Amino acid sequence: MAVELDNIHYSYREIDGYNKPFNFIMSPREPGKTSMMWLKKIYLKWKVDKHPWIYMTRNVVEISEALINSIADTIINKFTDDGVELQYTKGSFKDGIVDVKINNIIFFRIVSLNIALRRIKLAVLKGVAGVLMDEYIINPKSGEKYLKDEAYKIKEAYTTWRREATGILKMYFLGNPYSLYNPLFMDWGVETNKLKKNSFYVGDTYVIHWAILTPELRKHLLEVNPLYQFDEDYSDYALDGTAVNDKNIKIDTLPDNFFLQFIFRMQEKYIGVFKNRFILDEDNRFFCKELENVGKYRNVYCFDFEDLIDRCALLSREDRDRFSHFKKAMQRNQVAFSSIEIYYLVVEIYNFI
């Protein structure tokens, strides 16, 4: 017998009211945003109109029988008595594009973002109803990484796939906020310091919902999972939806007594590293911020061949020696940053120097 639905889990009604092409939902664990997406927005509507969805993964290796079957076993057949059996060809997993069917009618198409861009664009689906990417936000502490040019690939996919959509093609990105740093927020120009829990952040083409648990669901989870009661750090992330990886980042504004010492270029951004003129042991020794304009007589140190432009150079051994004081300051947590995004870019730079 199907499990009866309740009113304490996530509802897409409010975010859909903004009618934006890009919809980003981040929340603690267990509000049911994935289950309600597959059940209410995808499956139940597909039963009526047979319009398929596209399901994006980041890497080909994520495509598996377990991933596909869990959608039927733990969501659709849990909340309905339909007894759905998903049909797919296991041999297509390695290709990064997999069609999943019900009764030989396409239900959704899986597309991996790390295949060639030309193949991503060719994965267009006639009558596509929407696009979903789950678990979008990675946890770098687990060794996960975003793809190179990830936001660009998503934009190119959207531009192609929308041609076969009926009305506005909507993409949905779901995730738990390990961090507020990710390629989409950077590409959209999101001011992460303005993101607030239980609020919507709206741009021209996107809306971000930082959702929280309903009081009833929160009370229930505290009763059934002892980790939420006795592990404060885990509870902050999983129950309260706090961006735990960002908690200890020093975010500040540029103090008066700092001067520009050198400039890095990373992911098409110029990052100025400012040094403290009056150094005390307890003070921040450096401050990093994005620069809008770079003087023509300034040398810029580059960390990607694709970023090489005039007056940019890749690092030499002598350059690495020049940055030794900055690297030591990073190790001792004596560096402040203008934003979370700049912090994570500088961490990538730190790994080069």
Coordinates of C-alpha atoms in Angstrom, one line a residue:
M1 CA 0.0 0.0 0.0
A2 CA 1.3 3.5 -0.9
V3 CA 2.6 5.8 1.8
E4 CA 0.2 8.7 2.2
L5 CA 1.6 12.2 1.4
D6 CA 1.7 14.9 4.0
N7 CA 2.0 18.7 4.1
I8 CA 5.2 19.0 6.0
H9 CA 7.7 18.3 3.2
Y10 CA 8.9 20.6 0.4
S11 CA 6.5 22.2 -2.0
Y12 CA 7.6 23.7 -5.4
R13 CA 4.5 25.9 -5.6
E14 CA 6.2 29.1 -4.2
I15 CA 9.4 28.9 -6.3
D16 CA 7.5 28.1 -9.4
G17 CA 5.5 31.3 -8.9
Y18 CA 8.6 33.3 -9.9
N19 CA 8.5 31.6 -13.3
K20 CA 12.3 31.7 -13.9
P21 CA 14.3 29.5 -16.3
F22 CA 16.8 28.5 -13.6
N23 CA 15.6 27.4 -10.1
F24 CA 18.0 26.6 -7.4
I25 CA 16.8 25.0 -4.1
M26 CA 19.2 24.3 -1.3
S27 CA 18.2 23.1 2.1
P28 CA 19.0 20.8 5.0
R29 CA 18.7 17.1 4.4
E30 CA 15.3 15.4 4.4
P31 CA 12.8 18.1 3.5
G32 CA 11.8 15.8 0.6
K33 CA 12.8 18.1 -2.2
T34 CA 14.0 15.2 -4.4
S35 CA 11.1 12.9 -3.7
M36 CA 8.5 15.7 -4.3
M37 CA 10.2 16.7 -7.5
W38 CA 10.2 13.1 -8.9
L39 CA 6.7 12.3 -7.7
K40 CA 4.6 15.5 -8.1
K41 CA 6.4 17.5 -10.8
I42 CA 7.8 14.8 -13.0
Y43 CA 6.0 11.4 -12.7
L44 CA 2.4 12.4 -12.0
K45 CA 2.5 15.0 -14.7
W46 CA 4.2 12.6 -17.1
K47 CA 1.3 10.1 -16.5
V48 CA -1.1 12.7 -18.0
D49 CA 0.9 14.3 -20.8
K50 CA 3.9 12.0 -21.5
H51 CA 6.3 14.9 -21.7
P52 CA 9.7 13.6 -20.7
W53 CA 12.4 15.2 -18.5
I54 CA 16.2 15.5 -18.7
Y55 CA 18.1 14.4 -15.6
M56 CA 21.7 15.8 -15.5
T57 CA 24.6 14.2 -13.7
R58 CA 28.0 15.6 -13.3
N59 CA 30.0 12.5 -14.2
V60 CA 29.4 9.4 -16.3
V61 CA 30.3 7.1 -13.4
E62 CA 27.2 8.4 -11.5
I63 CA 24.9 6.7 -13.9
S64 CA 24.1 3.3 -12.5
E65 CA 21.3 0.8 -12.0
A66 CA 21.1 1.8 -8.3
L67 CA 20.5 5.5 -9.3
I68 CA 17.8 4.7 -11.8
N69 CA 16.0 2.0 -9.8
S70 CA 15.9 4.1 -6.6
I71 CA 13.7 6.6 -8.4
A72 CA 11.0 3.9 -8.9
D73 CA 11.6 1.8 -5.7
T74 CA 12.0 4.6 -3.1
I75 CA 9.9 7.3 -4.6
I76 CA 7.3 6.5 -7.2
N77 CA 6.3 3.0 -5.9
K78 CA 6.5 4.2 -2.3
F79 CA 3.9 6.9 -2.8
T80 CA 1.7 5.3 -5.5
D81 CA 0.4 1.8 -6.2
D82 CA 1.4 1.9 -9.8
G83 CA 4.1 -0.7 -9.6
V84 CA 6.4 1.1 -12.0
E85 CA 9.2 -0.8 -13.7
L86 CA 11.8 1.4 -15.4
Q87 CA 13.3 0.2 -18.7
Y88 CA 16.9 1.2 -19.8
T89 CA 19.9 -0.2 -21.6
K90 CA 22.8 -0.8 -19.2
G91 CA 25.3 -0.8 -22.2
S92 CA 24.5 2.9 -22.7
F93 CA 25.7 3.9 -19.2
K94 CA 29.3 4.4 -20.4
D95 CA 28.2 6.7 -23.1
G96 CA 26.8 9.3 -20.7
I97 CA 23.4 9.5 -22.3
V98 CA 20.7 7.0 -21.2
D99 CA 17.0 6.9 -22.0
V100 CA 14.8 5.6 -19.2
K101 CA 11.3 4.4 -20.2
I102 CA 8.0 3.2 -18.8
N103 CA 6.0 0.8 -21.0
N104 CA 8.4 1.7 -23.9
I105 CA 7.6 5.4 -23.6
I106 CA 10.5 7.7 -22.7
F107 CA 10.1 9.0 -19.1
F108 CA 13.4 10.8 -18.7
R109 CA 16.9 11.0 -20.4
I110 CA 20.0 11.0 -18.3
V111 CA 22.8 13.3 -19.6
S112 CA 26.2 13.5 -18.0
L113 CA 27.9 16.9 -18.1
N114 CA 31.4 15.6 -18.5
I115 CA 30.9 14.2 -22.0
A116 CA 31.7 16.3 -25.1
L117 CA 29.7 19.5 -25.3
R118 CA 28.6 18.6 -28.9
R119 CA 27.1 15.4 -27.6
I120 CA 25.3 17.2 -24.7
K121 CA 23.7 19.5 -27.2
L122 CA 22.7 16.6 -29.4
A123 CA 20.8 15.1 -26.4
V124 CA 17.9 17.4 -27.1
L125 CA 14.6 15.8 -26.3
K126 CA 11.4 16.5 -28.2
G127 CA 8.6 17.9 -25.9
V128 CA 10.9 18.1 -22.9
A129 CA 9.0 19.2 -19.8
G130 CA 12.0 20.3 -17.6
V131 CA 15.5 19.5 -16.5
L132 CA 16.7 18.3 -13.1
M133 CA 20.1 18.1 -11.5
D134 CA 20.2 16.7 -7.9
E135 CA 23.0 16.9 -5.3
Y136 CA 24.4 19.8 -7.2
I137 CA 26.5 21.3 -4.4
I138 CA 29.6 19.2 -3.8
N139 CA 31.6 18.7 -0.7
P140 CA 35.3 19.3 -1.5
K141 CA 36.3 17.6 1.7
S142 CA 35.1 14.4 0.2
G143 CA 37.4 14.9 -2.8
E144 CA 34.7 16.0 -5.2
K145 CA 35.2 18.6 -7.8
Y146 CA 33.2 20.8 -10.1
L147 CA 33.8 20.4 -13.8
K148 CA 35.8 22.8 -15.9
D149 CA 33.5 25.3 -17.6
E150 CA 30.5 23.7 -15.8
A151 CA 28.3 26.8 -15.9
Y152 CA 29.1 27.4 -19.6
K153 CA 28.1 23.8 -20.4
I154 CA 24.8 24.2 -18.6
K155 CA 24.0 27.4 -20.5
E156 CA 24.9 25.8 -23.8
A157 CA 22.7 22.8 -23.0
Y158 CA 19.8 25.1 -22.0
T159 CA 20.1 27.1 -25.2
T160 CA 19.8 24.0 -27.3
W161 CA 17.3 22.0 -25.3
R162 CA 14.8 24.8 -24.8
R163 CA 14.0 24.7 -28.6
E164 CA 12.0 21.5 -28.1
A165 CA 10.2 22.6 -24.9
T166 CA 6.6 23.7 -24.6
G167 CA 6.7 27.1 -23.0
I168 CA 9.6 28.2 -20.8
L169 CA 12.1 25.4 -20.2
K170 CA 12.9 25.3 -16.5
M171 CA 16.0 23.8 -14.9
Y172 CA 16.0 22.8 -11.3
F173 CA 19.1 22.4 -9.2
L174 CA 18.8 20.7 -5.8
G175 CA 21.5 20.5 -3.1
N176 CA 22.6 20.6 0.5
P177 CA 24.6 23.8 1.3
Y178 CA 28.0 22.4 2.2
S179 CA 29.2 25.8 0.9
L180 CA 27.8 28.8 -0.9
Y181 CA 30.5 28.6 -3.5
N182 CA 29.6 26.9 -6.8
P183 CA 30.0 27.6 -10.5
L184 CA 26.3 28.6 -11.0
F185 CA 26.4 31.2 -8.2
M186 CA 29.6 32.6 -9.6
D187 CA 28.2 32.7 -13.2
W188 CA 25.0 34.4 -12.0
G189 CA 26.9 37.0 -10.0
V190 CA 25.1 36.0 -6.8
E191 CA 26.0 38.1 -3.7
T192 CA 26.3 35.2 -1.3
N193 CA 26.3 37.5 1.7
K194 CA 22.7 38.4 0.8
L195 CA 21.5 34.8 0.8
K196 CA 19.4 34.1 3.8
K197 CA 17.7 31.0 5.2
N198 CA 14.0 30.6 4.6
S199 CA 14.2 33.3 1.8
F200 CA 14.3 33.7 -1.9
Y201 CA 17.1 35.5 -3.8
V202 CA 15.9 36.6 -7.3
G203 CA 17.8 37.5 -10.4
D204 CA 16.9 38.2 -13.9
T205 CA 16.9 34.6 -15.0
Y206 CA 17.1 32.7 -11.8
V207 CA 15.7 32.3 -8.3
I208 CA 17.4 30.7 -5.3
H209 CA 15.5 29.3 -2.4
W210 CA 17.4 28.6 0.8
A211 CA 14.7 26.4 2.3
I212 CA 14.4 25.2 5.9
L213 CA 12.5 22.3 7.6
T214 CA 9.0 22.8 8.7
P215 CA 8.7 22.8 12.6
E216 CA 6.8 19.5 12.4
L217 CA 9.4 17.7 10.3
R218 CA 12.2 19.1 12.4
K219 CA 10.6 17.8 15.6
H220 CA 10.1 14.4 14.0
L221 CA 13.7 14.1 12.8
L222 CA 15.1 15.0 16.2
E223 CA 13.1 12.1 17.6
V224 CA 14.3 9.5 15.1
N225 CA 17.9 10.4 14.4
P226 CA 20.3 10.6 17.4
L227 CA 23.0 12.2 15.3
Y228 CA 20.9 15.4 15.2
Q229 CA 20.8 15.5 19.0
F230 CA 24.4 14.6 19.8
D231 CA 26.6 15.8 16.9
E232 CA 26.4 19.6 16.7
D233 CA 28.5 20.1 13.6
Y234 CA 26.4 17.5 11.7
S235 CA 23.2 18.9 13.0
D236 CA 24.2 22.4 11.8
Y237 CA 24.5 21.1 8.2
A238 CA 21.9 18.3 8.0
L239 CA 19.2 19.7 10.2
D240 CA 19.7 23.5 10.1
G241 CA 21.1 23.8 6.5
T242 CA 24.1 25.8 7.5
A243 CA 26.9 26.1 5.0
V244 CA 29.4 24.4 7.3
N245 CA 32.4 24.6 5.0
D246 CA 32.2 28.4 5.0
K247 CA 31.8 28.9 8.8
N248 CA 35.5 29.8 9.5
I249 CA 36.2 31.9 6.4
K250 CA 37.4 35.5 7.3
I251 CA 35.1 37.8 5.3
D252 CA 35.9 41.5 5.5
T253 CA 36.4 44.8 3.7
L254 CA 39.8 46.1 2.6
P255 CA 41.4 48.0 5.5
D256 CA 43.1 51.3 5.0
N257 CA 46.6 50.2 5.8
F258 CA 46.9 47.6 3.1
F259 CA 48.7 48.0 -0.3
L260 CA 48.4 46.0 -3.5
Q261 CA 51.4 43.6 -3.7
F262 CA 50.5 41.2 -6.6
I263 CA 47.7 40.1 -8.8
F264 CA 46.5 36.6 -9.7
R265 CA 44.2 35.6 -12.6
M266 CA 42.0 32.6 -12.0
Q267 CA 38.8 31.5 -13.8
E268 CA 38.8 34.8 -15.7
K269 CA 38.9 36.9 -12.6
Y270 CA 41.6 39.2 -11.4
I271 CA 42.4 38.8 -7.7
G272 CA 44.4 41.4 -5.9
V273 CA 46.5 40.4 -2.9
F274 CA 47.0 43.3 -0.5
K275 CA 49.6 43.3 2.2
N276 CA 49.4 44.8 5.7
R277 CA 51.9 47.7 6.1
F278 CA 51.8 47.4 9.9
I279 CA 52.1 43.7 10.8
L280 CA 51.4 42.4 14.3
D281 CA 51.3 38.7 15.0
E282 CA 47.6 38.7 15.7
D283 CA 46.6 40.7 12.6
N284 CA 45.7 39.6 9.2
R285 CA 48.8 39.8 7.0
F286 CA 47.0 39.8 3.6
F287 CA 43.6 40.7 2.1
C288 CA 42.3 39.3 -1.2
K289 CA 39.6 40.8 -3.4
E290 CA 38.4 40.8 -7.0
L291 CA 39.8 43.7 -9.1
E292 CA 37.6 45.4 -11.7
N293 CA 40.5 47.2 -13.5
V294 CA 44.1 46.3 -13.7
G295 CA 46.8 48.9 -14.5
K296 CA 48.6 48.3 -17.8
Y297 CA 52.0 48.2 -16.0
R298 CA 51.0 45.6 -13.5
N299 CA 52.2 42.0 -14.0
V300 CA 49.5 39.3 -13.4
Y301 CA 50.2 35.7 -12.4
C302 CA 48.1 33.2 -14.2
F303 CA 47.2 29.6 -13.3
D304 CA 45.5 28.3 -16.4
F305 CA 46.8 28.3 -20.0
E306 CA 43.4 29.3 -21.2
D307 CA 43.6 32.5 -19.0
L308 CA 46.9 33.6 -20.5
I309 CA 46.5 37.1 -22.0
D310 CA 48.7 40.1 -22.3
R311 CA 50.9 40.8 -19.2
C312 CA 50.0 37.4 -17.7
A313 CA 52.6 34.8 -17.0
L314 CA 52.6 31.2 -15.6
L315 CA 54.6 30.8 -12.4
S316 CA 58.3 30.1 -12.3
R317 CA 60.3 28.8 -9.4
E318 CA 61.3 32.3 -8.5
D319 CA 57.7 33.3 -8.4
R320 CA 56.9 30.6 -6.0
D321 CA 59.6 31.8 -3.7
R322 CA 58.1 35.3 -3.9
F323 CA 54.8 34.0 -2.7
S324 CA 56.2 32.1 0.3
H325 CA 55.1 34.7 2.8
F326 CA 51.6 34.7 1.4
K327 CA 51.5 30.9 1.5
K328 CA 52.6 30.8 5.2
A329 CA 49.9 33.4 6.0
M330 CA 47.3 31.1 4.4
Q331 CA 48.5 28.2 6.5
R332 CA 48.2 30.3 9.7
N333 CA 44.8 31.7 8.9
Q334 CA 46.1 35.3 8.6
V335 CA 44.4 36.1 5.3
A336 CA 41.0 37.8 5.0
F337 CA 38.8 37.8 1.8
S338 CA 36.2 40.0 0.2
S339 CA 33.8 37.1 -0.4
I340 CA 33.3 33.4 -0.1
E341 CA 34.0 33.0 -3.9
I342 CA 37.3 34.8 -3.7
Y343 CA 38.3 32.5 -0.8
Y344 CA 37.7 29.4 -2.7
L345 CA 39.5 30.7 -5.8
V346 CA 42.5 31.7 -3.6
V347 CA 42.5 28.2 -2.1
E348 CA 42.9 26.8 -5.7
I349 CA 45.8 29.3 -6.2
Y350 CA 47.4 28.2 -3.0
N351 CA 47.6 24.6 -4.3
F352 CA 49.7 25.9 -7.2
I353 CA 52.1 28.0 -5.2

